[in-house]
Coordinates of C-alpha atoms in Angstrom, one line a residue:
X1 CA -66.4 73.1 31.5
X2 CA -63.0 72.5 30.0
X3 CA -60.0 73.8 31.6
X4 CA -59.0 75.6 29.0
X5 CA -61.8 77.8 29.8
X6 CA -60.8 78.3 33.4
X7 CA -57.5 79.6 32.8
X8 CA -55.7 82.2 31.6
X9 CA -51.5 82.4 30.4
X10 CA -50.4 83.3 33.8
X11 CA -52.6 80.6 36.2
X12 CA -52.3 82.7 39.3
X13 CA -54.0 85.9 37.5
X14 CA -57.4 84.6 37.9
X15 CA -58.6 81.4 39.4
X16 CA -57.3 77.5 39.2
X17 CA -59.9 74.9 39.3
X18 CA -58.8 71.4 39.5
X19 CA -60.8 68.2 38.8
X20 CA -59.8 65.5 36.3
X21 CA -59.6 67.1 32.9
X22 CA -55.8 67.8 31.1
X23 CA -54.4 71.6 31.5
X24 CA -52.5 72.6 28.6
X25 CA -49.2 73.0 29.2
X26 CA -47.1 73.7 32.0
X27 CA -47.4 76.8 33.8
X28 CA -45.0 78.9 36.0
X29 CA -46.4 81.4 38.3
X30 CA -43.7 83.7 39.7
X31 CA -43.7 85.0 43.4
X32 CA -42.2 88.5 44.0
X33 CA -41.1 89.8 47.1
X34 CA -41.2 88.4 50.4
X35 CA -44.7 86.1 50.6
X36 CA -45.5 84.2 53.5
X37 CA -47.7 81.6 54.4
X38 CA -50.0 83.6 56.7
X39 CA -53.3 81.8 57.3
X40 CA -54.6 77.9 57.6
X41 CA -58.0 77.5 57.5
X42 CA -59.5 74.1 58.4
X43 CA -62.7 72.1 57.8
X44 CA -63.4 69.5 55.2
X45 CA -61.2 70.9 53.2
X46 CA -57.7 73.0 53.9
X47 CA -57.4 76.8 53.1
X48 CA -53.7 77.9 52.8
X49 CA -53.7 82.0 52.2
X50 CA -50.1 84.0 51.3
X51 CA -48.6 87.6 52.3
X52 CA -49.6 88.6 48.5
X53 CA -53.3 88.0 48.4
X54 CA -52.8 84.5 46.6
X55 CA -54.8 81.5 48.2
X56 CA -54.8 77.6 48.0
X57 CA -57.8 75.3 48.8
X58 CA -56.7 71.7 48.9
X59 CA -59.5 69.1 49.1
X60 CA -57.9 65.7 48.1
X61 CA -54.6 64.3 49.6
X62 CA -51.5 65.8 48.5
X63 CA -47.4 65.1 49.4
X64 CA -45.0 67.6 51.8
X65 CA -41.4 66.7 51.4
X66 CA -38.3 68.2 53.1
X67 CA -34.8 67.0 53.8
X68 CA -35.0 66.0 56.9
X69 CA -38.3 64.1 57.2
X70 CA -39.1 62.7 53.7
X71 CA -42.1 62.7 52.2
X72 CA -45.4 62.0 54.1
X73 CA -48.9 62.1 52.9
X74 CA -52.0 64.6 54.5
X75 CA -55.3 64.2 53.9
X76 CA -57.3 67.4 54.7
X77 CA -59.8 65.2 56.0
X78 CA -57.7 63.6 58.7
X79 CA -56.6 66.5 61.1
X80 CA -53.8 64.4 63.1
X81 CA -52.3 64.5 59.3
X82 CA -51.7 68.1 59.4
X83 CA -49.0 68.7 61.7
X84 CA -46.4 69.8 58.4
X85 CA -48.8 72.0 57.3
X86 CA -48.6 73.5 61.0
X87 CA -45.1 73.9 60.2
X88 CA -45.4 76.0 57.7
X89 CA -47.1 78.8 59.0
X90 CA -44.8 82.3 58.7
X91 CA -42.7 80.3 56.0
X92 CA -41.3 82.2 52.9
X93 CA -42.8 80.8 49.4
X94 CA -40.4 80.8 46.7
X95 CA -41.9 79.4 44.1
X96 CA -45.2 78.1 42.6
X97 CA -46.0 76.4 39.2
X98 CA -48.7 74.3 37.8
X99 CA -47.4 71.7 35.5
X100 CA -50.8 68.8 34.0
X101 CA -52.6 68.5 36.9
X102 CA -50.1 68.9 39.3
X103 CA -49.8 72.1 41.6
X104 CA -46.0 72.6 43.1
X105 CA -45.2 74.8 45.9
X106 CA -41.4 75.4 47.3
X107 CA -40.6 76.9 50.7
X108 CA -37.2 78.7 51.3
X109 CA -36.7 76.4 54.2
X110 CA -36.8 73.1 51.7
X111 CA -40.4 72.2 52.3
X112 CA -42.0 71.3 48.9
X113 CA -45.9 70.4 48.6
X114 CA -47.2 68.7 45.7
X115 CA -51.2 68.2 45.0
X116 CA -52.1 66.4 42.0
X117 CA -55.2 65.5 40.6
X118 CA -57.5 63.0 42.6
X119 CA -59.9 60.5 40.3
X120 CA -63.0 61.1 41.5
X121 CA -63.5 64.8 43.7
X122 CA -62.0 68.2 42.8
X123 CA -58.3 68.0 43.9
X124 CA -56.9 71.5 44.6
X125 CA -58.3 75.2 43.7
X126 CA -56.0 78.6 43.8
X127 CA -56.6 82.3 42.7
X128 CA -53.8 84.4 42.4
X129 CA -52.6 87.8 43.9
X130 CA -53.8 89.7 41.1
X131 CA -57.4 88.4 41.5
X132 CA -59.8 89.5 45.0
X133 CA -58.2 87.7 48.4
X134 CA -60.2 85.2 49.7
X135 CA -61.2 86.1 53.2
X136 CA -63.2 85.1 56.5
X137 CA -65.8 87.3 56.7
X138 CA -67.2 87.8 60.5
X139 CA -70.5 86.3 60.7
X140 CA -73.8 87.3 59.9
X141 CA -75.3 90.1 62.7
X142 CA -71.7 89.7 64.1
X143 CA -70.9 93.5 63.2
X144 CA -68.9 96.0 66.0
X145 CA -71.1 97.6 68.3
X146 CA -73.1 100.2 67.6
X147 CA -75.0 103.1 69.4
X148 CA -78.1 100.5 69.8
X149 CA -75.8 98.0 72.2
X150 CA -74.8 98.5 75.7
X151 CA -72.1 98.2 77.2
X152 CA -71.1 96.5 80.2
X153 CA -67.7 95.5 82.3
X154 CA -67.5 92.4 84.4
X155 CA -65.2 91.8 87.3
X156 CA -65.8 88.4 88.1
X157 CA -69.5 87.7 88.2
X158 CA -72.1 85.1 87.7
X159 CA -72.1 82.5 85.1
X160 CA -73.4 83.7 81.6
X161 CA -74.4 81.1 79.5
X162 CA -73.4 80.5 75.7
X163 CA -76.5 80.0 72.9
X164 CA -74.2 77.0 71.6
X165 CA -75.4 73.7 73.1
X166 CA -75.9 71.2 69.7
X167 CA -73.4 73.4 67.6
X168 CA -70.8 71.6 65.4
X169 CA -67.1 73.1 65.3
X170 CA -67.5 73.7 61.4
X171 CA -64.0 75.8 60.9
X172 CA -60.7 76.3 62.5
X173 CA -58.6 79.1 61.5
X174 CA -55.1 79.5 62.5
X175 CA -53.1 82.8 61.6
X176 CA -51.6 85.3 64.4
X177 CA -54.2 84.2 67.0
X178 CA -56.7 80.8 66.5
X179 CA -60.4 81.3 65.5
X180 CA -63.0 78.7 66.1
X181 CA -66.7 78.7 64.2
X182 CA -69.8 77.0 65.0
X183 CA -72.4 76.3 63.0
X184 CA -74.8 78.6 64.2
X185 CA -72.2 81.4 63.0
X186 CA -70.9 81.7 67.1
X187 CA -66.9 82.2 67.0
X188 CA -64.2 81.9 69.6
X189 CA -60.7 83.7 68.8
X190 CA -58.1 82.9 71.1
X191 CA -55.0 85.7 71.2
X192 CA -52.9 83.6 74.0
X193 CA -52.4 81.0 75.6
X194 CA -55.6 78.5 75.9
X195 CA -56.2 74.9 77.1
X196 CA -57.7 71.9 75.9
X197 CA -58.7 68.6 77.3
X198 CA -59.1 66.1 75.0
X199 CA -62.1 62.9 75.2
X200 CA -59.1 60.9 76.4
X201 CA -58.6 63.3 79.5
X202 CA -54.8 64.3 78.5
X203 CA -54.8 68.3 79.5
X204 CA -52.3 70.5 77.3
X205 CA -51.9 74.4 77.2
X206 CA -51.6 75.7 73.5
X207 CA -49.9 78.7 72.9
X208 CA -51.4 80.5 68.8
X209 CA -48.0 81.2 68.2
X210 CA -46.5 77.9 68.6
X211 CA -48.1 76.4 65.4
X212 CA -47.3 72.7 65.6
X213 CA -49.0 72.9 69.2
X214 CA -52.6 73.3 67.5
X215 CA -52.4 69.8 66.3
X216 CA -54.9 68.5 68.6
X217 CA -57.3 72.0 68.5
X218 CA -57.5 70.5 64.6
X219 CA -59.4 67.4 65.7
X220 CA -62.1 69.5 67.2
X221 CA -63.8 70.0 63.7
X222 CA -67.0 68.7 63.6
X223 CA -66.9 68.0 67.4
X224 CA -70.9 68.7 68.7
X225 CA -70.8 71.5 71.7
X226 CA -72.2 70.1 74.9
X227 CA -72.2 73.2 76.7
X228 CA -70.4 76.4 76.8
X229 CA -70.2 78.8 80.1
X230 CA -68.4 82.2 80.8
X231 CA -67.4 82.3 84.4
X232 CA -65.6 85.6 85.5
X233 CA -62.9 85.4 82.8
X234 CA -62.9 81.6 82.1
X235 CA -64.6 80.7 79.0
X236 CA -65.5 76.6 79.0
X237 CA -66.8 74.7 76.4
X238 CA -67.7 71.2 76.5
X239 CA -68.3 68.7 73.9
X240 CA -70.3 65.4 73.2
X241 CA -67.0 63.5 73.4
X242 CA -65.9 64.7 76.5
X243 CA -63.2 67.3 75.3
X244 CA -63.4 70.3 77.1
X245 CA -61.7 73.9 75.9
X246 CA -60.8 76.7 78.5
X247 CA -59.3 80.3 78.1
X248 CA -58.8 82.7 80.8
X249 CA -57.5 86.6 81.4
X250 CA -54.0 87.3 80.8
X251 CA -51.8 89.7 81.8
X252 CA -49.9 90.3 78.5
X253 CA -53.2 91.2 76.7
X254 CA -56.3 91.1 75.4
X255 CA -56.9 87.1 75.9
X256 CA -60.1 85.3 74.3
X257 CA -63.3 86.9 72.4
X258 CA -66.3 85.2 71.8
X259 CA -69.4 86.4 69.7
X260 CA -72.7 85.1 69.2
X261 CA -75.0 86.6 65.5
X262 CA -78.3 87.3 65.4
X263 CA -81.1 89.7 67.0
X264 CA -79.9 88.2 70.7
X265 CA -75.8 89.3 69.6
X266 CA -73.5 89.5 72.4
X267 CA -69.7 90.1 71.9
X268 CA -67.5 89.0 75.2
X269 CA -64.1 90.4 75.3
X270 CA -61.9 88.8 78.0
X271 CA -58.8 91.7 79.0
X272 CA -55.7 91.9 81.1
X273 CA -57.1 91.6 85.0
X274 CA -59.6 89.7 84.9
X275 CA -61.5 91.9 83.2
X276 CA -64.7 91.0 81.0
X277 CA -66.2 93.1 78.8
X278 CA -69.4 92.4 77.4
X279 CA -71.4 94.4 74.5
X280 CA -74.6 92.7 73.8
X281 CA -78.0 94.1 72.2
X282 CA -80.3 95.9 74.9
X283 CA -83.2 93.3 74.3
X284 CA -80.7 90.2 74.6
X285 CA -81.1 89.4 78.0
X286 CA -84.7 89.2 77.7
X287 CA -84.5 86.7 74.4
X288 CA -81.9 84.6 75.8
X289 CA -83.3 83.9 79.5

C-alpha cells in the first residue's frame, strides 16, 4: 500500500505508517496544551504514549539530541541504549512534524528525537490524539475480583509459589509505577521502591519515579523466569541468568501487585505493614498444587 493511502492532511488525525516508500510533502502536526510524555513501553520495539492520547512506536534506530550531550544513537533493540529516552519521561512536547520519511519530535527542555526511515524493516508508526489511544490492556482472565473469588489476608505466612517458571519477560512498561509481563500473560507492577540483582551480582534499589534508574530493569526483556516465590511480603523472582528481582511492603503505600490469568487466577496485593492480600479463584489451590 502506498503512503498516500495511509495518510490524511493532518498526519496525527489518523494513523502514520512508516516503511520505505516517499510521503508527499511535509507535514506539521501541532500540539495544544500542556502534553507530556507519560508512558514507555518496552520490548522489541519502543512504545512512547503522550498526555493527549497521541502515541509513537519506534522500531528501527533513531537520534536524541540536546545541548548538553550531543547527539547519540538508540536502538530499541539494545536496552542499555535507552537511558535518554528514560530521561524523557514527564517531559513537555512542543512540537511534532513529519517531513519525507522523517518523524521530528521537540521537548521544551531542548531534547529533539529524530526517526527516519530504515532500508529494510518498518521504521517508526504514530496515531494521533484525535484517533483511539493505544493502551495496555490487563491480561486475558486477569479481570478484578468478582463475587466467585475469595478473599484472603496474609500476615507473613508460608511460601506461595508463582505459575511462572520458563516465562520470558516479553514487556516492560514504565509510567507512574513499572509493570513487568510474562509471556504466559503473568504481570508484576511495582508502585515503590524495588530491587534487582543483576547476572553480574551488582545489587541496586530502583525507585519508578526516578526514571533513569530503570536502565538496568530494561535488560530484563526476554530474560527466561527461573523461579518466582512470594514469602510474607517479599516477592522474588529468579532468572536463567542469575538476575534476581525483589519487592517488599512499604510503609508509604500499597507496594508490589502481581497477577496470574487464567481458570487458576490469583491477584497478590502487597500493602503497608506487611500486609498481603491475596484474591484468587476458589478452585485455584486445588489446580495449582
Amino acid at each position: 500500500m502506498q503512503r498516500e493511502q495511509l495518510l490524511n492532511s493532518n498526519p496525527y488525525e489518523g494513523t502514520i505508517m512508516v516503511a520505505v516508500t516517499a510521503m508527499p510533502g511535509g507535514a506539521l502536526a501541532t500540539v495544544e496544551g500542556a502534553v507530556t510524555l507519560d508512558f514507555i513501553g518496552v520490548d522489541f520495539r519502543l512504545d512512547l504514549r503522550f498526555t493527549d492520547g497521541a502515541s509513537v512506536q519506534l522500531e528501527s534506530a533513531f537520534t536524541v539530541t540536546d545541548g548538553s550531550r550531543g547527539s547519540v544513537v538508540v536502538d530499541p533493540e539494545r536496552k542499555d541504549s535507552l537511558l535518554p529516552i528514560l530521561r524523557l519521561f514527564g517531559t513537555e512536547l512542543v512540537r511534532r512534524s513529519v517531513e519525507g520519511d522523517t518523524l521530528t519530535l521537540v521537548f521544551a527542555d531542548g531534547e529533539t528525537l529524530v526517526a527516519g526511515p530504515d532500508g529494510e524493516f518498518e521504521s517508526w508508526h504514530g496515531s494521533g490524539s484525535k484517533g483511539h489511544p493505544v493502551r495496555v490492556d490487563p491480561p486475558e482472565g486477569s479481570t478484578s475480583p468478582g463475587a466467585e473469588e475469595a478473599l484472603r489476608v496474609r500476615v507473613p505466612g508460608p511460601p506461595f509459589a508463582l505459575d511462572i517458571a520458563g516465562d520470558t519477560v516479553d514487556f516492560i512498561g514504565i509510567e507512574s509505577d513499572v509493570t513487568i509481563r510474562f509471556s504466559s500473560g503473568a504481570s508484576l507492577r511495582f508502585e515503590t521502591d524495588f530491587a534487582l540483582t543483576g547476572s553480574d551480582g551488582e545489587h541496586a534499589f530502583h525507585d519508578p519515579g526516578d526514571k533513569p534508574s530503570l536502565l538496568a530493569l530494561l535488560a530484563l526483556h526476554t530474560e527466561v523466569v527461573s523461579d518466582g516465590v512470594v514469602t510474607g511480603s517479599r516477592i522474588a523472582i529468579r532468572f536463567a541468568s542469575g538476575a534476581l528481582l525483589e519487592g517488599w511492603s512499604n510503609r508509604r503505600g500499597p507496594s508490589w501487585h502481581y497477577s496470574e490469568p487464567g481458570r487458576a487466577r490469583v491477584d497478590i496485593d502487597a500493602l503497608p505493614d506487611d500486609e498481603v492480600r491475596y484474591r484468587h479463584s476458589p478452585s485455584s489451590a486445588e489446580i495449582r498444587r
